[in-house]
Every structure is written in structure tokens, then in C-alpha cells.
Amino acid sequence: PFAGGAPTSIATVPPLAYVVWLDNHTLATNNDSGGIVRIELDGTVTPVAQPDRAAGERNLWTVASLPEGRQVLAIVSTGTNTVGPVVAVDMRNGRRSPVLRDAVTGVWYANGCLLWSQPSGALQAAPFDARRLRLTGAVVTLADDVRQAIGGSGQIATSATGSLVYLPAQPPDLVLVDRTGRRDVLAQGERFHSPRFSPDGRRLALDFIAHGTRDVWLF
């Protein structure tokens, strides 16, 4: 139950979309075409920016807002996942400014610092000028093994004061279990997903993420 009354639906968003507050009355998120929209609490949706299809862009994933709610940080993706360089998008006119040119899986802003997760699982941070939209100090690595969501970002949360929490990477083993309960470890060290046996039971197909890509493997 909600203490303040029944919840109200004001918009529909794609499965991987994030929703961020711009101010107490306005949200920013993505629409089905991969663009960025502004949503008022009365349900009014206003398109702000669209991916550049001619440049191969597919989504502008909105992942964080900057102070005063005038700009959001977005990951420019050429696929359906949230991997790519970072831009700041002006929520008044859709104008973009580059922030990080290397591909990342997530980005956060907190207390004068920019934080981002790399496809390798590393969590990095640097002082950031939110007005001039540029790093102002050395990049430091805060953690080397942050868990990455399948098709999504590093599993990290930050507070406005700069505190953060993250889930460490703990890849599960791929285990074969027979009817007696005997366990046989087939592989280790990756985030295995959706294992499926061939009809004759001789091969196992599955996928896992490595270096930002999700590939199908056969055992």
C-alpha cells in the first residue's frame, strides 16, 4: 500500500529506460523510438531529442540529471543495450554536448563528481564541472569488479552527497546436476545466461557478456 494514496500511471517507457527527476514536477525518460522526452506530472509528454539514425545511433538512454534539472546525461547507443559514449542533453532545446567519448555502461553525477562504469566492470570517477560539462581532475578507479546487468548498466547507486553502494561481480558457475544430485562444474568465471541443451543432449548453447558484447557460445 502507498501511504500517500493510490499510485497514478502517467506514461509508458521501454524496458531498459531509466526515469530521472528534473525537478519536483518534471521527469525525463525515453520513448519507444529511443529518444528523450520530458514528462509533466499531469501526463503531458514533450519530445526533446532523438538519436541520429544517419550516424547509426539507436537510443539516447537517459541515465542521470545534472543540478538544476536543465540537462540530463545520456548514453548514446548503437544497439538495444545501454553501452556507448556519454553526452549531456539540454532539456530545453535538445542540444548535445560530449562528456565521455569512450563507451561506458552507466554514468552518475553526485556532489561535484562524475562516476561511470566500464564494460570491463571497473567503476571510475573524476571531479566534474556541471556547468562547463567537463572533467576537471584526474580519473581514479574506485572498484575493479562491479556487477553489470545483462544489457544494462553497472549495479551502482549514489546519493546527492557522494556516498555510493555497488554490487560486486560474482559470476555464477555453470553446473550440471544429475538426478542423484551429483554436481559437475562445466565452466566458471562468466555471467552465464539462458543455457539450453540440443535435442540429443550432447551440446549446450548459452550466452554471456564479455567486454560489453553478449555472444552465444557452445559447450
Coordinates of N, CA and C in Angstrom, one line a residue:
P1 N 0.8 -1.2 0.0 CA 0.0 0.0 0.0 C 0.9 1.3 0.0
F2 N 0.4 2.3 -0.7 CA 1.1 3.6 -0.7 C 0.5 4.5 0.4
A3 N 1.4 5.0 1.2 CA 0.9 5.8 2.4 C 0.2 7.1 1.9
G4 N 0.6 7.6 0.7 CA 0.0 8.9 0.2 C -1.2 8.7 -0.7
G5 N -1.7 7.5 -0.8 CA -2.8 7.2 -1.7 C -2.4 6.3 -2.8
A6 N -3.4 6.0 -3.7 CA -3.2 5.1 -4.8 C -2.2 5.7 -5.8
P7 N -1.3 4.9 -6.4 CA -0.4 5.4 -7.4 C -1.1 5.7 -8.7
T8 N -0.5 6.6 -9.5 CA -1.1 7.0 -10.8 C -0.1 6.8 -11.9
S9 N -0.6 6.2 -12.9 CA 0.3 6.0 -14.1 C 0.2 7.2 -15.0
I10 N 1.4 7.8 -15.4 CA 1.4 9.0 -16.2 C 2.1 8.8 -17.5
A11 N 2.8 7.6 -17.7 CA 3.5 7.4 -19.0 C 3.9 6.0 -19.1
T12 N 4.2 5.5 -20.3 CA 4.8 4.2 -20.6 C 6.2 4.3 -21.1
V13 N 7.1 3.5 -20.6 CA 8.5 3.6 -21.1 C 9.0 2.3 -21.6
P14 N 10.1 2.2 -22.4 CA 10.7 1.0 -22.9 C 11.3 0.2 -21.7
P15 N 11.5 -1.1 -21.9 CA 12.0 -2.0 -20.8 C 13.3 -1.5 -20.2
L16 N 14.3 -1.0 -21.0 CA 15.6 -0.6 -20.4 C 15.7 0.8 -20.0
A17 N 14.6 1.6 -20.1 CA 14.6 3.0 -19.9 C 14.7 3.3 -18.4
Y18 N 15.4 4.4 -18.1 CA 15.5 5.0 -16.8 C 14.6 6.2 -16.7
V19 N 14.1 6.4 -15.5 CA 13.3 7.6 -15.2 C 14.1 8.5 -14.2
V20 N 14.3 9.8 -14.5 CA 15.1 10.6 -13.6 C 14.2 11.9 -13.4
W21 N 14.4 12.4 -12.2 CA 13.7 13.7 -11.8 C 14.5 14.9 -12.3
L22 N 13.8 15.8 -13.0 CA 14.5 17.1 -13.4 C 14.2 18.1 -12.3
D23 N 13.0 18.1 -11.7 CA 12.6 19.0 -10.6 C 11.4 18.3 -9.9
N24 N 10.8 18.9 -9.0 CA 9.7 18.3 -8.2 C 8.4 18.1 -9.1
H25 N 8.4 18.6 -10.3 CA 7.2 18.5 -11.1 C 7.5 17.9 -12.5
T26 N 8.7 17.5 -12.8 CA 9.0 17.1 -14.1 C 10.0 15.9 -14.1
L27 N 9.8 14.9 -15.0 CA 10.6 13.7 -15.2 C 11.2 13.7 -16.6
A28 N 12.3 13.0 -16.7 CA 12.9 12.7 -18.1 C 13.0 11.2 -18.2
T29 N 12.8 10.7 -19.4 CA 13.0 9.3 -19.7 C 13.1 9.1 -21.2
N30 N 12.9 7.9 -21.7 CA 13.0 7.6 -23.1 C 11.6 7.1 -23.6
N31 N 11.4 7.3 -25.0 CA 10.2 6.8 -25.6 C 10.6 5.6 -26.5
D32 N 9.6 5.0 -27.1 CA 9.8 3.8 -27.9 C 10.7 4.0 -29.1
S33 N 10.9 5.2 -29.5 CA 11.8 5.4 -30.7 C 13.3 5.7 -30.2
G34 N 13.6 5.6 -28.9 CA 14.9 5.8 -28.5 C 15.3 7.2 -28.2
G35 N 14.3 8.1 -28.2 CA 14.5 9.5 -28.0 C 14.3 9.8 -26.5
I36 N 14.6 11.1 -26.2 CA 14.4 11.6 -24.8 C 13.2 12.4 -24.7
V37 N 12.3 12.2 -23.7 CA 11.1 13.0 -23.5 C 11.1 13.6 -22.1
R38 N 10.3 14.7 -22.0 CA 10.1 15.3 -20.7 C 8.6 15.0 -20.4
I39 N 8.4 14.6 -19.1 CA 7.0 14.2 -18.7 C 6.6 15.1 -17.5
E40 N 5.5 15.8 -17.6 CA 4.9 16.5 -16.5 C 4.1 15.6 -15.7
L41 N 3.8 16.0 -14.4 CA 3.1 15.1 -13.6 C 1.6 14.9 -14.0
D42 N 1.1 15.8 -14.9 CA -0.2 15.6 -15.4 C -0.3 14.7 -16.6
G43 N 0.9 14.1 -16.9 CA 1.0 13.1 -18.0 C 1.4 13.7 -19.4
T44 N 1.6 15.0 -19.4 CA 2.0 15.7 -20.7 C 3.4 15.2 -21.1
V45 N 3.6 14.7 -22.3 CA 4.9 14.2 -22.8 C 5.4 15.1 -23.9
T46 N 6.6 15.6 -23.7 CA 7.2 16.5 -24.7 C 8.5 15.9 -25.3
P47 N 8.6 15.6 -26.5 CA 9.8 15.1 -27.1 C 10.9 16.2 -27.0
V48 N 12.1 15.8 -26.7 CA 13.3 16.7 -26.5 C 14.4 16.4 -27.5
A49 N 14.8 15.2 -27.7 CA 15.9 14.8 -28.5 C 15.7 13.4 -29.1
Q50 N 16.2 13.2 -30.3 CA 16.1 11.9 -31.0 C 17.5 11.4 -31.4
P51 N 17.7 10.1 -31.4 CA 19.0 9.5 -31.9 C 19.3 9.9 -33.3
D52 N 20.5 10.0 -33.7 CA 20.9 10.3 -35.1 C 21.0 9.0 -35.9
R53 N 19.9 8.7 -36.6 CA 19.9 7.5 -37.3 C 20.9 7.4 -38.4
A54 N 21.2 8.5 -39.0 CA 22.2 8.6 -40.1 C 23.6 8.2 -39.6
A55 N 23.9 8.4 -38.3 CA 25.1 8.1 -37.7 C 25.1 6.7 -37.0
G56 N 24.0 6.0 -37.2 CA 23.9 4.6 -36.7 C 23.4 4.6 -35.2
E57 N 23.0 5.7 -34.7 CA 22.5 5.7 -33.3 C 21.1 5.1 -33.2
R58 N 20.9 4.4 -32.2 CA 19.6 3.7 -32.0 C 18.8 4.2 -30.7
N59 N 19.6 4.5 -29.7 CA 19.0 5.0 -28.5 C 19.8 6.1 -27.8
L60 N 19.1 7.1 -27.2 CA 19.8 8.0 -26.3 C 19.3 7.7 -24.9
W61 N 19.9 6.8 -24.2 CA 19.4 6.3 -22.9 C 19.7 7.4 -21.8
T62 N 18.6 7.9 -21.3 CA 18.7 8.9 -20.2 C 19.0 8.2 -18.9
V63 N 20.1 8.6 -18.3 CA 20.6 7.9 -17.1 C 20.7 8.7 -15.8
A64 N 20.8 10.0 -16.0 CA 21.0 10.9 -14.8 C 20.7 12.3 -15.1
S65 N 20.4 13.1 -14.1 CA 20.2 14.5 -14.3 C 21.3 15.3 -13.6
L66 N 21.6 16.5 -14.2 CA 22.6 17.4 -13.6 C 21.9 18.4 -12.7
P67 N 22.6 19.1 -11.9 CA 22.0 20.1 -11.0 C 21.1 21.1 -11.7
E68 N 20.0 21.5 -11.1 CA 19.0 22.5 -11.6 C 18.1 21.8 -12.6
G69 N 18.4 20.6 -13.0 CA 17.5 19.9 -13.9 C 17.4 20.4 -15.3
R70 N 18.3 21.2 -15.7 CA 18.3 21.7 -17.1 C 18.9 20.7 -18.1
Q71 N 19.8 19.8 -17.6 CA 20.4 18.9 -18.6 C 20.4 17.5 -18.0
V72 N 20.4 16.5 -18.9 CA 20.5 15.1 -18.5 C 21.7 14.5 -19.1
L73 N 22.2 13.5 -18.5 CA 23.3 12.7 -19.0 C 22.7 11.5 -19.8
A74 N 23.1 11.2 -21.0 CA 22.6 10.2 -21.8 C 23.7 9.3 -22.4
I75 N 23.4 8.0 -22.5 CA 24.4 7.1 -23.2 C 23.9 7.0 -24.6
V76 N 24.8 7.2 -25.6 CA 24.4 7.1 -27.0 C 24.7 5.7 -27.4
S77 N 23.7 4.9 -27.7 CA 23.9 3.5 -28.0 C 23.5 3.2 -29.5
T78 N 24.3 2.3 -30.1 CA 24.0 1.9 -31.5 C 23.3 0.6 -31.5
G79 N 23.0 0.1 -30.3 CA 22.2 -1.2 -30.2 C 21.1 -1.0 -29.2
T80 N 20.6 -2.2 -28.7 CA 19.5 -2.1 -27.7 C 20.0 -2.0 -26.3
N81 N 21.3 -2.3 -26.1 CA 21.9 -2.2 -24.7 C 22.3 -0.8 -24.4
T82 N 22.6 -0.6 -23.1 CA 23.0 0.7 -22.6 C 24.5 0.8 -22.6
V83 N 25.1 0.8 -23.7 CA 26.6 0.9 -23.8 C 26.9 1.9 -24.9
G84 N 27.8 2.9 -24.6 CA 28.2 3.9 -25.5 C 28.8 5.1 -24.9
P85 N 29.2 6.1 -25.6 CA 29.7 7.3 -25.1 C 28.6 8.1 -24.4
V86 N 29.0 9.1 -23.6 CA 28.1 9.9 -22.8 C 28.0 11.3 -23.4
V87 N 26.8 11.9 -23.5 CA 26.5 13.2 -23.8 C 25.6 13.9 -22.8
A88 N 25.7 15.2 -22.7 CA 24.7 16.0 -21.9 C 23.7 16.6 -22.9
V89 N 22.4 16.4 -22.6 CA 21.4 16.9 -23.4 C 20.6 18.0 -22.7
D90 N 20.5 19.2 -23.3 CA 19.8 20.3 -22.8 C 18.3 20.0 -22.9
M91 N 17.6 19.9 -21.8 CA 16.2 19.6 -21.8 C 15.3 20.7 -22.3
R92 N 15.8 21.8 -22.6 CA 15.0 22.9 -23.2 C 15.0 22.9 -24.7
N93 N 16.1 22.5 -25.3 CA 16.2 22.6 -26.8 C 16.8 21.3 -27.4
G94 N 17.2 20.3 -26.6 CA 17.7 19.1 -27.2 C 19.2 19.2 -27.6
R95 N 19.9 20.3 -27.4 CA 21.3 20.4 -27.8 C 22.1 19.5 -27.0
R96 N 23.1 18.8 -27.7 CA 24.0 17.9 -27.1 C 25.4 18.5 -26.9
S97 N 26.0 18.0 -25.8 CA 27.5 18.3 -25.6 C 28.2 17.0 -25.1
P98 N 29.3 16.7 -25.7 CA 30.0 15.5 -25.4 C 30.6 15.6 -23.9
V99 N 30.5 14.4 -23.2 CA 31.0 14.4 -21.9 C 32.1 13.3 -21.7
L100 N 31.8 12.1 -22.2 CA 32.8 11.0 -22.2 C 32.7 10.3 -23.5
R101 N 33.9 10.3 -24.2 CA 33.9 9.7 -25.6 C 34.1 8.2 -25.6
D102 N 34.6 7.6 -24.6 CA 34.8 6.2 -24.5 C 33.5 5.5 -24.1
A103 N 33.2 4.3 -24.5 CA 32.0 3.6 -24.2 C 31.9 3.3 -22.7
V104 N 30.8 3.5 -22.1 CA 30.5 3.1 -20.7 C 29.2 2.4 -20.6
T105 N 28.9 1.8 -19.5 CA 27.7 1.1 -19.3 C 26.7 1.8 -18.3
G106 N 27.2 2.8 -17.7 CA 26.4 3.6 -16.8 C 27.1 4.9 -16.4
V107 N 26.4 5.9 -16.0 CA 27.0 7.2 -15.6 C 26.1 7.8 -14.5
W108 N 26.8 8.4 -13.5 CA 26.1 9.1 -12.4 C 26.8 10.4 -12.0
Y109 N 26.0 11.3 -11.5 CA 26.6 12.6 -11.0 C 26.2 12.7 -9.5
A110 N 27.2 13.1 -8.7 CA 27.0 13.3 -7.3 C 28.0 14.2 -6.7
N111 N 27.5 15.3 -6.1 CA 28.3 16.2 -5.3 C 29.6 16.6 -6.0
G112 N 29.5 17.1 -7.3 CA 30.7 17.6 -8.0 C 31.5 16.6 -8.6
C113 N 31.1 15.3 -8.7 CA 31.8 14.2 -9.3 C 31.0 13.5 -10.3
L114 N 31.7 13.0 -11.3 CA 31.1 12.2 -12.3 C 31.6 10.8 -12.1
L115 N 30.7 9.8 -12.1 CA 31.1 8.4 -11.9 C 30.6 7.6 -13.1
W116 N 31.3 6.6 -13.6 CA 30.9 5.8 -14.7 C 31.4 4.4 -14.5
S117 N 30.6 3.4 -15.1 CA 31.1 2.0 -15.1 C 31.5 1.6 -16.5
Q118 N 32.6 0.9 -16.6 CA 33.1 0.5 -17.9 C 32.6 -1.0 -18.2
P119 N 32.6 -1.3 -19.5 CA 32.2 -2.7 -19.9 C 33.0 -3.8 -19.2
S120 N 34.2 -3.4 -18.8 CA 35.1 -4.4 -18.1 C 34.7 -4.6 -16.6
G121 N 33.8 -3.7 -16.1 CA 33.3 -3.8 -14.7 C 34.0 -2.8 -13.8
A122 N 34.9 -2.0 -14.3 CA 35.6 -1.0 -13.5 C 34.7 0.1 -13.2
L123 N 34.7 0.7 -12.0 CA 34.0 1.9 -11.7 C 35.0 3.0 -11.5
Q124 N 34.8 4.1 -12.3 CA 35.8 5.2 -12.3 C 35.0 6.5 -11.9
A125 N 35.8 7.5 -11.5 CA 35.2 8.8 -11.1 C 36.3 9.9 -11.3
A126 N 35.8 11.1 -11.4 CA 36.6 12.3 -11.6 C 35.8 13.5 -11.2
P127 N 36.5 14.6 -10.7 CA 35.8 15.8 -10.5 C 35.1 16.3 -11.8
F128 N 34.0 16.9 -11.7 CA 33.2 17.3 -12.9 C 32.6 18.7 -12.7
D129 N 32.8 19.6 -13.7 CA 32.2 20.9 -13.7 C 30.8 20.7 -14.4
A130 N 29.7 20.8 -13.7 CA 28.4 20.5 -14.3 C 28.0 21.7 -15.2
R131 N 28.6 22.9 -15.1 CA 28.2 24.0 -15.9 C 29.0 24.0 -17.2
R132 N 30.2 23.7 -17.1 CA 31.1 23.7 -18.4 C 31.1 22.3 -19.0
L133 N 30.5 21.3 -18.3 CA 30.4 19.9 -18.8 C 31.7 19.3 -19.2
R134 N 32.6 19.3 -18.2 CA 33.9 18.7 -18.5 C 34.6 18.2 -17.2
L135 N 35.4 17.2 -17.3 CA 36.1 16.7 -16.1 C 37.2 17.8 -15.8
T136 N 37.4 17.9 -14.5 CA 38.3 19.0 -14.0 C 39.5 18.4 -13.2
G137 N 39.6 17.1 -13.1 CA 40.6 16.5 -12.3 C 41.0 15.1 -12.8
A138 N 41.9 14.4 -12.1 CA 42.3 13.1 -12.5 C 41.2 12.1 -12.3
V139 N 41.3 11.1 -13.2 CA 40.3 9.9 -13.2 C 40.9 8.9 -12.2
V140 N 40.1 8.4 -11.3 CA 40.5 7.4 -10.3 C 39.6 6.2 -10.5
T141 N 40.1 5.0 -10.2 CA 39.3 3.8 -10.2 C 38.9 3.5 -8.8
L142 N 37.6 3.4 -8.6 CA 37.0 3.1 -7.2 C 36.9 1.7 -7.0
A143 N 36.6 0.9 -8.0 CA 36.4 -0.6 -7.9 C 36.7 -1.2 -9.2
D144 N 37.2 -2.5 -9.2 CA 37.6 -3.1 -10.4 C 36.5 -4.1 -10.9
D145 N 35.7 -4.6 -10.0 CA 34.7 -5.7 -10.4 C 33.3 -5.4 -9.9
V146 N 32.6 -4.5 -10.7 CA 31.3 -4.2 -10.4 C 30.3 -5.0 -11.3
R147 N 29.3 -5.5 -10.7 CA 28.4 -6.4 -11.4 C 27.7 -5.6 -12.5
Q148 N 27.6 -6.1 -13.7 CA 26.9 -5.5 -14.8 C 25.6 -6.2 -15.1
A149 N 24.5 -5.4 -15.2 CA 23.2 -6.0 -15.6 C 23.3 -6.5 -17.1
I150 N 22.6 -7.6 -17.4 CA 22.6 -8.0 -18.8 C 21.9 -7.0 -19.6
G151 N 22.6 -6.4 -20.6 CA 22.1 -5.4 -21.5 C 22.0 -4.0 -20.8
G152 N 22.4 -3.9 -19.5 CA 22.2 -2.7 -18.8 C 23.5 -2.2 -18.1
S153 N 23.3 -1.4 -17.1 CA 24.5 -0.7 -16.5 C 25.1 -1.4 -15.3
G154 N 26.2 -0.9 -14.8 CA 26.7 -1.3 -13.6 C 25.7 -1.2 -12.4
Q155 N 25.7 -2.1 -11.5 CA 24.8 -2.1 -10.4 C 25.3 -1.2 -9.3
I156 N 25.0 0.1 -9.5 CA 25.5 1.1 -8.6 C 24.4 2.1 -8.2
A157 N 24.5 2.7 -7.0 CA 23.6 3.8 -6.6 C 24.4 4.8 -5.9
T158 N 24.1 6.1 -6.1 CA 24.8 7.2 -5.5 C 23.8 8.1 -4.7
S159 N 24.3 8.8 -3.7 CA 23.5 9.8 -3.0 C 23.9 11.1 -3.5
A160 N 23.1 12.1 -3.2 CA 23.4 13.5 -3.6 C 24.7 14.0 -2.9
T161 N 25.0 13.4 -1.7 CA 26.2 13.9 -1.0 C 27.5 13.1 -1.5
G162 N 27.4 12.1 -2.4 CA 28.5 11.5 -2.9 C 28.8 10.1 -2.4
S163 N 28.0 9.6 -1.4 CA 28.1 8.2 -1.0 C 27.6 7.3 -2.1
L164 N 28.2 6.1 -2.1 CA 27.7 5.2 -3.2 C 27.8 3.7 -2.6
V165 N 26.9 2.9 -3.2 CA 27.0 1.5 -3.0 C 27.0 0.8 -4.3
Y166 N 27.6 -0.4 -4.4 CA 27.6 -1.2 -5.6 C 27.6 -2.7 -5.3
L167 N 27.1 -3.5 -6.2 CA 27.2 -4.9 -6.1 C 28.4 -5.4 -6.7
P168 N 29.3 -6.2 -6.0 CA 30.5 -6.7 -6.6 C 30.1 -7.9 -7.6
A169 N 31.0 -8.0 -8.6 CA 30.8 -9.1 -9.6 C 31.0 -10.4 -8.9
Q170 N 30.0 -11.3 -9.1 CA 30.1 -12.7 -8.5 C 29.6 -13.6 -9.6
P171 N 30.4 -13.9 -10.6 CA 29.9 -14.8 -11.7 C 29.5 -16.1 -11.2
P172 N 28.4 -16.6 -11.6 CA 27.9 -18.0 -11.1 C 28.7 -19.0 -11.9
D173 N 28.8 -20.2 -11.3 CA 29.3 -21.4 -12.1 C 28.2 -22.0 -13.0
L174 N 28.7 -22.6 -14.1 CA 27.8 -23.4 -14.9 C 27.9 -24.8 -14.4
V175 N 26.8 -25.3 -13.9 CA 26.9 -26.6 -13.2 C 25.9 -27.6 -13.8
L176 N 26.3 -28.8 -14.0 CA 25.5 -29.9 -14.5 C 25.1 -30.8 -13.3
V177 N 23.8 -31.0 -13.1 CA 23.3 -31.7 -11.9 C 22.5 -32.9 -12.4
D178 N 22.9 -34.2 -12.0 CA 22.1 -35.3 -12.4 C 21.0 -35.6 -11.4
R179 N 20.3 -36.7 -11.6 CA 19.1 -37.0 -10.8 C 19.4 -37.4 -9.4
T180 N 20.7 -37.8 -9.2 CA 21.1 -38.2 -7.8 C 21.6 -37.0 -7.0
G181 N 21.7 -35.8 -7.7 CA 22.2 -34.6 -7.0 C 23.7 -34.4 -7.2
R182 N 24.3 -35.3 -8.0 CA 25.7 -35.1 -8.2 C 26.0 -33.9 -9.1
R183 N 26.9 -33.0 -8.7 CA 27.2 -31.7 -9.4 C 28.5 -31.8 -10.1
D184 N 28.5 -31.3 -11.3 CA 29.7 -31.3 -12.1 C 29.9 -29.9 -12.7
V185 N 30.9 -29.2 -12.3 CA 31.1 -27.8 -12.8 C 31.7 -27.8 -14.2
L186 N 30.9 -27.2 -15.1 CA 31.3 -27.2 -16.5 C 32.2 -26.0 -16.9
A187 N 31.9 -24.9 -16.3 CA 32.7 -23.6 -16.6 C 32.5 -22.7 -15.4
Q188 N 33.4 -21.7 -15.3 CA 33.4 -20.7 -14.3 C 33.8 -19.4 -14.8
G189 N 33.5 -18.3 -14.0 CA 34.1 -17.0 -14.3 C 33.3 -16.1 -15.2
E190 N 32.1 -16.5 -15.7 CA 31.3 -15.6 -16.5 C 29.9 -15.5 -16.0
R191 N 29.2 -14.5 -16.5 CA 27.7 -14.4 -16.1 C 26.9 -15.2 -17.1
F192 N 26.9 -16.5 -17.0 CA 26.2 -17.4 -18.0 C 24.7 -17.1 -17.9
H193 N 24.0 -17.2 -19.1 CA 22.6 -16.9 -19.2 C 21.9 -17.8 -20.2
S194 N 20.7 -18.2 -19.8 CA 19.8 -19.0 -20.7 C 20.5 -20.2 -21.3
P195 N 21.0 -21.2 -20.5 CA 21.6 -22.4 -21.1 C 20.5 -23.3 -21.6
R196 N 20.7 -23.9 -22.8 CA 19.8 -24.7 -23.5 C 20.5 -25.9 -24.1
F197 N 20.0 -27.1 -23.8 CA 20.6 -28.3 -24.4 C 20.1 -28.5 -25.8
S198 N 20.9 -29.1 -26.7 CA 20.5 -29.6 -28.0 C 19.6 -30.8 -27.9
P199 N 18.8 -31.1 -28.9 CA 17.8 -32.2 -28.8 C 18.5 -33.5 -28.4
D200 N 19.7 -33.8 -28.8 CA 20.4 -35.0 -28.5 C 21.1 -35.0 -27.1
G201 N 21.1 -33.8 -26.5 CA 21.8 -33.6 -25.2 C 23.3 -33.6 -25.2
R202 N 23.9 -33.5 -26.4 CA 25.3 -33.5 -26.5 C 25.9 -32.1 -26.4
R203 N 25.2 -31.1 -26.7 CA 25.7 -29.7 -26.8 C 24.8 -28.8 -25.9
L204 N 25.5 -27.8 -25.4 CA 24.8 -26.8 -24.6 C 25.1 -25.4 -25.2
A205 N 24.0 -24.7 -25.5 CA 24.1 -23.3 -26.0 C 23.8 -22.3 -24.9
L206 N 24.5 -21.3 -24.8 CA 24.3 -20.2 -23.8 C 24.9 -19.0 -24.2
D207 N 24.6 -17.9 -23.5 CA 25.3 -16.6 -23.8 C 25.8 -16.0 -22.5
F208 N 26.8 -15.1 -22.7 CA 27.2 -14.3 -21.5 C 27.9 -13.0 -22.1
I209 N 28.0 -12.0 -21.2 CA 28.5 -10.7 -21.6 C 30.0 -10.7 -21.3
A210 N 30.8 -10.3 -22.3 CA 32.2 -10.1 -22.2 C 32.6 -8.9 -22.9
H211 N 33.3 -7.9 -22.2 CA 33.8 -6.7 -22.8 C 32.6 -5.9 -23.5
G212 N 31.5 -5.9 -22.9 CA 30.4 -5.1 -23.4 C 29.5 -5.8 -24.5
T213 N 29.9 -7.0 -25.0 CA 29.1 -7.6 -26.0 C 28.5 -8.9 -25.4
R214 N 27.4 -9.3 -26.0 CA 26.7 -10.5 -25.5 C 26.7 -11.5 -26.6
D215 N 27.5 -12.6 -26.5 CA 27.7 -13.6 -27.5 C 27.1 -14.9 -27.1
V216 N 26.8 -15.8 -28.1 CA 26.3 -17.1 -27.9 C 27.5 -18.1 -28.0
W217 N 27.6 -19.0 -27.1 CA 28.7 -20.0 -27.0 C 28.1 -21.4 -27.0
L218 N 28.9 -22.3 -27.5 CA 28.5 -23.7 -27.4 C 29.5 -24.5 -26.6
F219 N 29.0 -25.4 -25.8 CA 29.8 -26.3 -25.0 C 29.5 -27.7 -25.5

